[in-house]
JSON list of C-alpha atoms in Angstrom, two decimals:
[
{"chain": "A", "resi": 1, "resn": "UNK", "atom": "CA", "xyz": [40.89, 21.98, -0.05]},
{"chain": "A", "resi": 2, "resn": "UNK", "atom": "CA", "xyz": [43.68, 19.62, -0.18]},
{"chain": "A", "resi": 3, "resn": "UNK", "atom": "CA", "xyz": [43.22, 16.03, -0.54]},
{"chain": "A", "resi": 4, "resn": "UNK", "atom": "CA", "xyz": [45.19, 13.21, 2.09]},
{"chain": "A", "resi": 5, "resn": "UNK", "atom": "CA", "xyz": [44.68, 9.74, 1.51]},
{"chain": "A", "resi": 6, "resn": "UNK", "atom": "CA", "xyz": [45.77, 7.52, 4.88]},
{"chain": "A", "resi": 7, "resn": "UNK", "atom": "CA", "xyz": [46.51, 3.64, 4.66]},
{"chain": "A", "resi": 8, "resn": "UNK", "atom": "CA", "xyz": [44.78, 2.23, 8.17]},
{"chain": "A", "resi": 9, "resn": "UNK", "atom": "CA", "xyz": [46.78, -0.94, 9.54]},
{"chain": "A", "resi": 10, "resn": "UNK", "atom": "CA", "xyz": [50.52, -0.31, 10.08]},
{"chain": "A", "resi": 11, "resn": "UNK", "atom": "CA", "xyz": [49.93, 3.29, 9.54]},
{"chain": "A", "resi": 12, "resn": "UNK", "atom": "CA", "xyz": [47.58, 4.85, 11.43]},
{"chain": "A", "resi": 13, "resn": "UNK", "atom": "CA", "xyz": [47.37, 2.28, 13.54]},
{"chain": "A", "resi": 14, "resn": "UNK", "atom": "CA", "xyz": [49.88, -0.72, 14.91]},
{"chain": "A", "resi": 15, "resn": "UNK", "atom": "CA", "xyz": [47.44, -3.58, 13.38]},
{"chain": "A", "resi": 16, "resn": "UNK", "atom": "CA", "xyz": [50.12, -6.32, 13.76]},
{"chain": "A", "resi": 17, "resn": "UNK", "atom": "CA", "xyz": [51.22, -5.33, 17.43]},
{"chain": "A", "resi": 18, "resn": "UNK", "atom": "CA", "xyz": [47.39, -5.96, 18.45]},
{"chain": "A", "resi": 19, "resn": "UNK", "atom": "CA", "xyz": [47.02, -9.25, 16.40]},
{"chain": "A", "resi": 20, "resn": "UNK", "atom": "CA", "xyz": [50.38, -10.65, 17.53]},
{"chain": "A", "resi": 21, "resn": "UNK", "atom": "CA", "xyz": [48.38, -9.43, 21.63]},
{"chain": "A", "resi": 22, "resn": "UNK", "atom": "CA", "xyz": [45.43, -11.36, 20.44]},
{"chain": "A", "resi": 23, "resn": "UNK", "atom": "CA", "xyz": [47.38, -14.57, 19.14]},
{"chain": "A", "resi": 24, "resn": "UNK", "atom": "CA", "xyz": [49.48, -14.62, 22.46]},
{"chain": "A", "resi": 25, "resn": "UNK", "atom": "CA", "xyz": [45.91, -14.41, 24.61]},
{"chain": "A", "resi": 26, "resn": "UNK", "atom": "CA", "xyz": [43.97, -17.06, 22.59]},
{"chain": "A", "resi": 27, "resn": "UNK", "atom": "CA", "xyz": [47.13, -19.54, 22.63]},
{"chain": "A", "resi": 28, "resn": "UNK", "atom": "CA", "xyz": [47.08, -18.89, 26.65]},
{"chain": "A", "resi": 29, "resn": "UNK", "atom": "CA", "xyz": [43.74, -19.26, 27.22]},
{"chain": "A", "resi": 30, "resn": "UNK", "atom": "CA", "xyz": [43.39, -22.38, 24.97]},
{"chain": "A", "resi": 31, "resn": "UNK", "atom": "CA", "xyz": [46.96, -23.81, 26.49]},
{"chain": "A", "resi": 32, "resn": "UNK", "atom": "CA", "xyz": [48.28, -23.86, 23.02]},
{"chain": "A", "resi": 33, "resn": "UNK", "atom": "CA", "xyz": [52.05, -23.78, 22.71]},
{"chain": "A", "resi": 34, "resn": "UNK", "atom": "CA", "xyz": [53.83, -20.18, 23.05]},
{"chain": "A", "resi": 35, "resn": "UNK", "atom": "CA", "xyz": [55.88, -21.02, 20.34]},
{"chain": "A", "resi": 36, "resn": "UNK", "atom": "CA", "xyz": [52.60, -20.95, 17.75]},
{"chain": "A", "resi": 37, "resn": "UNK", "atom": "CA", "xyz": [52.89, -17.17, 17.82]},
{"chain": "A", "resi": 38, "resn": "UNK", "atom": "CA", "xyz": [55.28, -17.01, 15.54]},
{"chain": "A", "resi": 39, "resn": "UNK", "atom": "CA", "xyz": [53.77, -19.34, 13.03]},
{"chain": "A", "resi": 40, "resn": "UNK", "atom": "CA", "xyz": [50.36, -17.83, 13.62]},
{"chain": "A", "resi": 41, "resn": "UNK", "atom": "CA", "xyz": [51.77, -14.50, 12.62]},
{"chain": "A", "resi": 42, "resn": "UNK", "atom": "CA", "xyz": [53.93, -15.92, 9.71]},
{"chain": "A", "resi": 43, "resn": "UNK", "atom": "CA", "xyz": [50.54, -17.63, 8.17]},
{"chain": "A", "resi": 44, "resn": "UNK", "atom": "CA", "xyz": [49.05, -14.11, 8.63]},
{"chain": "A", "resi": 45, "resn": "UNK", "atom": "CA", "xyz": [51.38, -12.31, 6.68]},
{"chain": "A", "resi": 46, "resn": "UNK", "atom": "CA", "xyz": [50.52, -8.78, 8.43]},
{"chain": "A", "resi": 47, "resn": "UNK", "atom": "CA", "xyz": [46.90, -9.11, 6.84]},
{"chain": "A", "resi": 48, "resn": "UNK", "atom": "CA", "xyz": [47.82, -10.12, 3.72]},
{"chain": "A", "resi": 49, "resn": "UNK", "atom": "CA", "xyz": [46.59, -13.62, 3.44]},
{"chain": "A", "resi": 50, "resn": "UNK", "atom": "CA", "xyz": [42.71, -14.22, 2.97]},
{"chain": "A", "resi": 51, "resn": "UNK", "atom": "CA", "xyz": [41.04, -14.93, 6.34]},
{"chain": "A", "resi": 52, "resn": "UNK", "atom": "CA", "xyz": [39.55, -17.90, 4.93]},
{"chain": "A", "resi": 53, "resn": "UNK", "atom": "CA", "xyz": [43.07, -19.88, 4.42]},
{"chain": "A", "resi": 54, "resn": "UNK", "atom": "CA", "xyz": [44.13, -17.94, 7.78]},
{"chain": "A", "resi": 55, "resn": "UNK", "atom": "CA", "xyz": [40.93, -19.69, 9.64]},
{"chain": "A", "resi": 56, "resn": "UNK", "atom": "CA", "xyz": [41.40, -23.22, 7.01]},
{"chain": "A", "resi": 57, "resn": "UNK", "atom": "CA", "xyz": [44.96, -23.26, 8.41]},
{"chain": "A", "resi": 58, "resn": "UNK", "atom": "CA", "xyz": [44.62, -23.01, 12.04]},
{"chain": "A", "resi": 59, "resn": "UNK", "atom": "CA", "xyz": [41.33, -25.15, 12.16]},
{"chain": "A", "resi": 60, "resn": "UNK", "atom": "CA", "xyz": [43.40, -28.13, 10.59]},
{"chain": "A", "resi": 61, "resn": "UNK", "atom": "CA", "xyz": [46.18, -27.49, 13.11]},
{"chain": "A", "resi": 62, "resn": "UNK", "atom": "CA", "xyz": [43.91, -27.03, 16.29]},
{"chain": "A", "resi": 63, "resn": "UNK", "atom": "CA", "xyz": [40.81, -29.04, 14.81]},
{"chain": "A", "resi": 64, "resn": "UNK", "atom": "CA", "xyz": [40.29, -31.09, 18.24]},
{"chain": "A", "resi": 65, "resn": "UNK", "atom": "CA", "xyz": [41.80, -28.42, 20.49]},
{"chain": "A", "resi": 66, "resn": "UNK", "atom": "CA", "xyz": [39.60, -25.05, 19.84]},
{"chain": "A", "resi": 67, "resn": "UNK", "atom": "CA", "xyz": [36.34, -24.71, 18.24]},
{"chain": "A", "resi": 68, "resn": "UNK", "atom": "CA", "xyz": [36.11, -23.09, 14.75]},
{"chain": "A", "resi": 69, "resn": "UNK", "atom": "CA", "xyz": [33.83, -20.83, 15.77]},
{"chain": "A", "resi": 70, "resn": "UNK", "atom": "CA", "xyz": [36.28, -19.49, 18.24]},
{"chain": "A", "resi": 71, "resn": "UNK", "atom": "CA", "xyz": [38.92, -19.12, 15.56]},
{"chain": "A", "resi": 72, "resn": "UNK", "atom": "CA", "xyz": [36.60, -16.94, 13.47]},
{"chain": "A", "resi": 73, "resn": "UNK", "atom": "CA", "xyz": [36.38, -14.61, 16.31]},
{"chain": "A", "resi": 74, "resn": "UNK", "atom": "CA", "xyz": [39.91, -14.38, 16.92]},
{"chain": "A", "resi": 75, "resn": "UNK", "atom": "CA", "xyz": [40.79, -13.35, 12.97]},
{"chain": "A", "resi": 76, "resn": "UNK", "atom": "CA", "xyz": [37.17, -11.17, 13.21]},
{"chain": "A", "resi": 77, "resn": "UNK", "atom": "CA", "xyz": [38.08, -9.00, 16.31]},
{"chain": "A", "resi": 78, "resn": "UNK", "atom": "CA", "xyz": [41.02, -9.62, 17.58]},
{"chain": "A", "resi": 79, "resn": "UNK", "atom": "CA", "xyz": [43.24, -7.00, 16.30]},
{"chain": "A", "resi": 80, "resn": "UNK", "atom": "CA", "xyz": [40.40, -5.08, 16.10]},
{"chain": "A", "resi": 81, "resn": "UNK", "atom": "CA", "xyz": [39.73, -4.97, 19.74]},
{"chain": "A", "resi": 82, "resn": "UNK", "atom": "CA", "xyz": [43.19, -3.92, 20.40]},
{"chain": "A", "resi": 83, "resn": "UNK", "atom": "CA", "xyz": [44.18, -1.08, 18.15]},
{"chain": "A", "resi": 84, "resn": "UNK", "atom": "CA", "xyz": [45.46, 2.26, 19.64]},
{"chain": "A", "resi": 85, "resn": "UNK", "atom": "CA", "xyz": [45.50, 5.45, 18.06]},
{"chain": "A", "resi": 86, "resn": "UNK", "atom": "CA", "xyz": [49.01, 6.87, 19.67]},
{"chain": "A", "resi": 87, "resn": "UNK", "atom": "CA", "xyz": [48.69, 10.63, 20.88]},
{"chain": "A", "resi": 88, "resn": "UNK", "atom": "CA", "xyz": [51.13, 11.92, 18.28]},
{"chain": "A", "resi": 89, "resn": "UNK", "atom": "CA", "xyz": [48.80, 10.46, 15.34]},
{"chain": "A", "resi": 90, "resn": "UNK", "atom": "CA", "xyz": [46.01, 12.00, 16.69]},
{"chain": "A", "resi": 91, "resn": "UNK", "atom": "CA", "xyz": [47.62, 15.49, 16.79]},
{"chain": "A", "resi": 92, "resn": "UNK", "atom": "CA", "xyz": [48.98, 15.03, 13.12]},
{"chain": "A", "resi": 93, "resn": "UNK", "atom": "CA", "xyz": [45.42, 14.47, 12.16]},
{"chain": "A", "resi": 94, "resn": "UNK", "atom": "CA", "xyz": [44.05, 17.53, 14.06]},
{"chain": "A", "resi": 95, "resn": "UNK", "atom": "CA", "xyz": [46.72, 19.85, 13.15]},
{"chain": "A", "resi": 96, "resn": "UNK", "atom": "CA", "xyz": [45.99, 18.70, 8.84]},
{"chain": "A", "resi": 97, "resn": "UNK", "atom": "CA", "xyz": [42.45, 19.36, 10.01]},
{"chain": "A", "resi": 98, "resn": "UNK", "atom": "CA", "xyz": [43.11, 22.63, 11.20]},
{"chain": "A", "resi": 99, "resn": "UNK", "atom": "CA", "xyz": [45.05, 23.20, 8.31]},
{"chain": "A", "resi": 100, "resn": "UNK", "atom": "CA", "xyz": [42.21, 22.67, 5.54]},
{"chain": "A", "resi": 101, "resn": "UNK", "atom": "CA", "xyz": [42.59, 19.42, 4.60]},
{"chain": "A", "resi": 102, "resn": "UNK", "atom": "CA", "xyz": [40.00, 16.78, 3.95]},
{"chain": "A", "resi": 103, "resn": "UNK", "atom": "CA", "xyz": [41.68, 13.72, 5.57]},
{"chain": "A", "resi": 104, "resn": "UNK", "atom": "CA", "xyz": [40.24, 10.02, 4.09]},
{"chain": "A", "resi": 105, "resn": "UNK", "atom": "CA", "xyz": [41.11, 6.77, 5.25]},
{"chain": "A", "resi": 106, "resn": "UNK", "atom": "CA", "xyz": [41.66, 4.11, 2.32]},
{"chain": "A", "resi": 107, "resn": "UNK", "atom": "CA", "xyz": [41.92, 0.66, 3.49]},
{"chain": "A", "resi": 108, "resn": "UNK", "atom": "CA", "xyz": [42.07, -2.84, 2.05]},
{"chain": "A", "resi": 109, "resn": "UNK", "atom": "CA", "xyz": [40.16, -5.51, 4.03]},
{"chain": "A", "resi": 110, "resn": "UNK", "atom": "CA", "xyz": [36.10, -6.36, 4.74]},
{"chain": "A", "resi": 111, "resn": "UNK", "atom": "CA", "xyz": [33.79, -3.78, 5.68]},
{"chain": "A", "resi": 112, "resn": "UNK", "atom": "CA", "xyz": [33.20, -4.83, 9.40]},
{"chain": "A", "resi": 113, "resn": "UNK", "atom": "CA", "xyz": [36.40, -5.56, 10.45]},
{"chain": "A", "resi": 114, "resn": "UNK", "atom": "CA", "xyz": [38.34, -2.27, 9.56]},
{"chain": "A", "resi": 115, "resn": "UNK", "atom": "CA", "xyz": [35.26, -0.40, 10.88]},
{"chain": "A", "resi": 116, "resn": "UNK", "atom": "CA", "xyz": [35.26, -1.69, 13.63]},
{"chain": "A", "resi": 117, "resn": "UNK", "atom": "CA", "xyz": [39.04, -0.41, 14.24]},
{"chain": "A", "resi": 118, "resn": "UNK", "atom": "CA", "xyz": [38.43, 3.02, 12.98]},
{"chain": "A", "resi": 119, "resn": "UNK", "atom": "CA", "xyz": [35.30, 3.24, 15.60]},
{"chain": "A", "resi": 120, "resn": "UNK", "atom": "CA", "xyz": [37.24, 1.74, 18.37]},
{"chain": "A", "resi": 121, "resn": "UNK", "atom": "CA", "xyz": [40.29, 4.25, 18.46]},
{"chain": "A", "resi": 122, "resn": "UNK", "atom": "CA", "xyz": [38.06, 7.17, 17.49]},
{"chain": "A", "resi": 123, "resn": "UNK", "atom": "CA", "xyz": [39.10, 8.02, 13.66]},
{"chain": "A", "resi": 124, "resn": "UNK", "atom": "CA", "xyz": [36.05, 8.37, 12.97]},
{"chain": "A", "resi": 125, "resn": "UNK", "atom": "CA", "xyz": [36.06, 11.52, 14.33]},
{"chain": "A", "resi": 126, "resn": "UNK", "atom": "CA", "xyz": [39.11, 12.88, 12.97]},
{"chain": "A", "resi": 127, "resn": "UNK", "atom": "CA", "xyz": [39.10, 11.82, 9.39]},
{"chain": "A", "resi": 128, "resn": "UNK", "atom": "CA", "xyz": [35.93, 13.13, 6.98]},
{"chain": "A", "resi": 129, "resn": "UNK", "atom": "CA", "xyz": [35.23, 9.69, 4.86]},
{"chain": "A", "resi": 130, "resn": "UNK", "atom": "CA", "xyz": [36.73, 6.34, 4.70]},
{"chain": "A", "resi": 131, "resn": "UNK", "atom": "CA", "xyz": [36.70, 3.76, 1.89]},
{"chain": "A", "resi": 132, "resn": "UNK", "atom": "CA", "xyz": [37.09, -0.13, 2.38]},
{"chain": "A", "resi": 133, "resn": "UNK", "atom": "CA", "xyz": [38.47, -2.13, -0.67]},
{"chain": "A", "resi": 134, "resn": "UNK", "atom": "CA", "xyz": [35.16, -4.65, 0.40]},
{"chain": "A", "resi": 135, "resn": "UNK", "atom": "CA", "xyz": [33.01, -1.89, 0.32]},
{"chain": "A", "resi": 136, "resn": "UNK", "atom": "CA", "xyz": [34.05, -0.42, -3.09]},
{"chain": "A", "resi": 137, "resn": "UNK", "atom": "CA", "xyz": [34.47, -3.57, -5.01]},
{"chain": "A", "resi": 138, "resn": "UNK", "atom": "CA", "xyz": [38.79, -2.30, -5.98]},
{"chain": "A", "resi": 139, "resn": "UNK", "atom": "CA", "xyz": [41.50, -3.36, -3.50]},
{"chain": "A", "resi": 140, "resn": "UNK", "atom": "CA", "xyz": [44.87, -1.39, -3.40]},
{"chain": "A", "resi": 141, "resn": "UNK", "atom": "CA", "xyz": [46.80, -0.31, -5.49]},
{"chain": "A", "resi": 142, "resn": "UNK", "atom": "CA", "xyz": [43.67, -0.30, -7.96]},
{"chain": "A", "resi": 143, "resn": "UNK", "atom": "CA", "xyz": [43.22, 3.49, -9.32]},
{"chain": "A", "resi": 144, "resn": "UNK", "atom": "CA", "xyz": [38.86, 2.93, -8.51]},
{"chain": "A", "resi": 145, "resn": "UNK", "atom": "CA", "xyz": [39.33, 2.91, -4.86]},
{"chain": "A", "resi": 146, "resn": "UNK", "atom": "CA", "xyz": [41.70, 6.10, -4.40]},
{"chain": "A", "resi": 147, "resn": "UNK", "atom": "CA", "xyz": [39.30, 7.18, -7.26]},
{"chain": "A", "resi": 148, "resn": "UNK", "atom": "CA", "xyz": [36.45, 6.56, -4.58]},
{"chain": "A", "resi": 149, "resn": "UNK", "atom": "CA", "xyz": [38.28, 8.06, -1.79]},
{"chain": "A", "resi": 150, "resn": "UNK", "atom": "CA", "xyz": [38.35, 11.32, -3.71]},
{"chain": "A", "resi": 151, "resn": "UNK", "atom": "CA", "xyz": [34.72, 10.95, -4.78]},
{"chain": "A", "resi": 152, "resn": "UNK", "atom": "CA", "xyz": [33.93, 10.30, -0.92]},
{"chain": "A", "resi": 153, "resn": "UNK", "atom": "CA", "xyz": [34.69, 13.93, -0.04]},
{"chain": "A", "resi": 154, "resn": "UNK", "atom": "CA", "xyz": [33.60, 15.50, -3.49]},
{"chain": "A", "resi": 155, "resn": "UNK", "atom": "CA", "xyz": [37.46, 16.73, -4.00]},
{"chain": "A", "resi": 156, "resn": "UNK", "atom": "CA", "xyz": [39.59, 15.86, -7.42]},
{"chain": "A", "resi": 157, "resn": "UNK", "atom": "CA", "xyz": [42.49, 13.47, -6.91]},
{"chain": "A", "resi": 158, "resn": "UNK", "atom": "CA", "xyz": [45.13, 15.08, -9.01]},
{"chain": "A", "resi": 159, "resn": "UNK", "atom": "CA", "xyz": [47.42, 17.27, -6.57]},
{"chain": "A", "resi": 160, "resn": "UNK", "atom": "CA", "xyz": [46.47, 15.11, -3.38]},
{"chain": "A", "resi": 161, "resn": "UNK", "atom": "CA", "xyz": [49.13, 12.93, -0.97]},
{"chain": "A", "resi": 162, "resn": "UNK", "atom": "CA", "xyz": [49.04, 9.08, -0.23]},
{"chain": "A", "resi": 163, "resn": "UNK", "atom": "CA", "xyz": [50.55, 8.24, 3.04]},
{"chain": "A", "resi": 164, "resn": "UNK", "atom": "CA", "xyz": [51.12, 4.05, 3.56]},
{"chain": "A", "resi": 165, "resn": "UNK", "atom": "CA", "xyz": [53.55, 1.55, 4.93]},
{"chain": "A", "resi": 166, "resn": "UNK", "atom": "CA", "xyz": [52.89, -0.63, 1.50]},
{"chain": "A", "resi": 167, "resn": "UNK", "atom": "CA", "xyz": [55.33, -0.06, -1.22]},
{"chain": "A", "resi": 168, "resn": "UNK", "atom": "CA", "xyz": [53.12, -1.92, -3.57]},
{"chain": "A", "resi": 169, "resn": "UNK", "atom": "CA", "xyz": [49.24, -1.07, -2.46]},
{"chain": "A", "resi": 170, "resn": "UNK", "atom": "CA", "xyz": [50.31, 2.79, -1.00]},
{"chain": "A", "resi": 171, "resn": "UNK", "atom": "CA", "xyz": [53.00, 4.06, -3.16]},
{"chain": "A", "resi": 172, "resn": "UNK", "atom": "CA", "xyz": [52.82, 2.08, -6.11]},
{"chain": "A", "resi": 173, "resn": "UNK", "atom": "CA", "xyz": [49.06, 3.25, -6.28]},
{"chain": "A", "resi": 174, "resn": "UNK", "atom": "CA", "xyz": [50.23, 6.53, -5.62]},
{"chain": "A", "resi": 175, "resn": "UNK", "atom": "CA", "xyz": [52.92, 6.14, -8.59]},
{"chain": "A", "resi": 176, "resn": "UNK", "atom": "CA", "xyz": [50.71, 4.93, -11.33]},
{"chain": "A", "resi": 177, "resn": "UNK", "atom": "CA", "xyz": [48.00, 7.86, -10.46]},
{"chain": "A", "resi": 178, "resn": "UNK", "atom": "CA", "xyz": [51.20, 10.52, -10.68]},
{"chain": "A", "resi": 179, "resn": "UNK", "atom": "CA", "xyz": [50.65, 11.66, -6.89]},
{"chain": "A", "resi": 180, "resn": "UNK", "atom": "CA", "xyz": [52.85, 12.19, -4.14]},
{"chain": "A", "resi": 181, "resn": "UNK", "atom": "CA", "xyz": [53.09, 9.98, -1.84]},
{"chain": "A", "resi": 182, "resn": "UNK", "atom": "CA", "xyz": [55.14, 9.38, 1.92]},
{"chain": "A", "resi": 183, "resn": "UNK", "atom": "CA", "xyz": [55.77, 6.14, 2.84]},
{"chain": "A", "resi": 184, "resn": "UNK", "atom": "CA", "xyz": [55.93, 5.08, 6.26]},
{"chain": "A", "resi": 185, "resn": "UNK", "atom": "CA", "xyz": [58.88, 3.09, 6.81]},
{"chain": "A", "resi": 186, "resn": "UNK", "atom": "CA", "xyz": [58.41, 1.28, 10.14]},
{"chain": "A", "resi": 187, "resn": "UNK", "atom": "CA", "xyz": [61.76, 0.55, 9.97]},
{"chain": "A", "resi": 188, "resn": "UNK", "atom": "CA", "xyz": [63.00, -0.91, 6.64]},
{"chain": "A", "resi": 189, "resn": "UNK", "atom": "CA", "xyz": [65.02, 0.15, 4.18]},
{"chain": "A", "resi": 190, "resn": "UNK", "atom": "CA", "xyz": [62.89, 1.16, 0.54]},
{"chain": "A", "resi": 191, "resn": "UNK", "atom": "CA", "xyz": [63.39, -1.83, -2.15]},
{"chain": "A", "resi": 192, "resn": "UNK", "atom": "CA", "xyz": [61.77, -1.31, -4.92]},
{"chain": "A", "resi": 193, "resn": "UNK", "atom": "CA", "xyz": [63.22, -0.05, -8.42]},
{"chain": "A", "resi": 194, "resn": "UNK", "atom": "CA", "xyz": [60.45, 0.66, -10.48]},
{"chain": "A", "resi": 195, "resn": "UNK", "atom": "CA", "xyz": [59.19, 3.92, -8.35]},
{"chain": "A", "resi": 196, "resn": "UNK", "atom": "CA", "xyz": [59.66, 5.60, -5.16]},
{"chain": "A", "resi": 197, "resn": "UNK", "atom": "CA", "xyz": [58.21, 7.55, -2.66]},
{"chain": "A", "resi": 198, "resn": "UNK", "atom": "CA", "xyz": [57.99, 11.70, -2.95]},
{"chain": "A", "resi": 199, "resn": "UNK", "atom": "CA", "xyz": [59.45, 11.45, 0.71]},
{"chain": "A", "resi": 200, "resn": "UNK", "atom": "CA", "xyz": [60.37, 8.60, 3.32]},
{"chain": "A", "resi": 201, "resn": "UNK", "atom": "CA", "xyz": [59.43, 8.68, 7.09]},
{"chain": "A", "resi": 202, "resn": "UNK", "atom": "CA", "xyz": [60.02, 6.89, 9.92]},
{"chain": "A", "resi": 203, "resn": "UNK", "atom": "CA", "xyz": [56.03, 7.15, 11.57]},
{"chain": "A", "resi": 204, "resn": "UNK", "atom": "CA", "xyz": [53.13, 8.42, 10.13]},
{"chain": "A", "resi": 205, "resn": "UNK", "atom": "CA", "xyz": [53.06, 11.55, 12.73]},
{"chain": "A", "resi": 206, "resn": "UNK", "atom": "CA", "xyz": [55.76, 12.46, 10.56]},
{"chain": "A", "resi": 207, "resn": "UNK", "atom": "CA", "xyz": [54.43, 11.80, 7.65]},
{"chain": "A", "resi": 208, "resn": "UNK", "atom": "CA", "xyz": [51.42, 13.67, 8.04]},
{"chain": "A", "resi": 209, "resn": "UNK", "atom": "CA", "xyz": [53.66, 16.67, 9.20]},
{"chain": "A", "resi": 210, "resn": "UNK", "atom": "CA", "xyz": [56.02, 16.48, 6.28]},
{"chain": "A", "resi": 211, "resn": "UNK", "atom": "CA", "xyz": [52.90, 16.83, 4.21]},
{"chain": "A", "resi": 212, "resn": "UNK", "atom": "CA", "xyz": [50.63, 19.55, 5.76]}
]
């Protein structure tokens, strides 16, 4: 059976569109400035920065203002909360599915959190297994956690796919393990010189489809 390996935020699903929903709300209810939004989302980094210098940050800046605790919850849920799985993902997934192949989910980010967004939009139900960098102890691009995600479904990784909007945790994982990989483009223009991509697309309905 072949092997796909799916990145989860900005891939499967739109994780900065529902953080960037969740800033907007908390800054409205809180009567924060609009124009935080955009330095909110810059301090994020689309995930990248650690939650604790994300939640340091915005404490100092709205210490007397909003209540740590409630800042916690924002970075904890927020995005989670309002993920969407868009129709045309869903039937990528089902049509690999129907296909023979054993679909995993590898994700950087802690255990709870990216749970929480495969559960919400129902993945959970359309992938077999899913591996969390938290979980496994090996963050992307790391060979141990694709090596897990393989593992997770009792199938060998040489000969499977790797399907990410990351050029550096997705396809530069996928490079140094010698698989193919599609990167998922979201609109920008490939940079890197050092490897590239098996095959570009513009959404990862189309990615999956190029694949299967």
């Amino acid at each position: 059976m072949p092997l796909l390996l799916l990145d989860l935020d900005n891939t499967l699903v739109d994780r900065d569109a529902a953080f960037r929903d969740a800033v907007a709300e908390f800054l409205a209810e809180h009567d924060l400035p609009e124009s935080d939004l955009a330095w909110v989302t810059a301090l994020d980094a689309g995930g990248y920065t650690p939650r604790n210098d994300v939640a340091a940050e915005m404490t100092r800046r709205y210490e007397a203002l909003v209540p740590t605790a409630t800042i916690r919850t924002l970075l904890d849920t927020g995005a989670a909360d309002r993920v969407e799985l868009a129709d045309s993902s869903r039937e990528a997934l089902e049509k690999a599915r129907a296909r023979g192949w054993s679909c995993v989910i590898v994700t950087n980010g802690r255990t709870a959190q990216q749970e929480a967004k495969i559960r919400n939009v129902g993945l959970d139900r359309l992938v077999q297994a899913w591996v969390i960098s938290e979980a496994v102890g090996r963050k992307k691009p790391a060979p141990g956690i694709f090596q897990a995600a393989a593992r997770a479904v009792g199938l060998p990784l040489r000969g499977s796919w790797v399907i990410g909007d990351s050029p550096h945790a997705d396809i530069g994982g996928a490079d140094a393990l010698g698989l193919r990989s599609v990167w998922v483009s979201n609109g920008r223009a490939w940079a890197q010189d050092a490897y590239r991509p098996t095959h570009i697309a513009a959404h990862v309905s189309s990615a999956i489809n190029y694949v299967i």
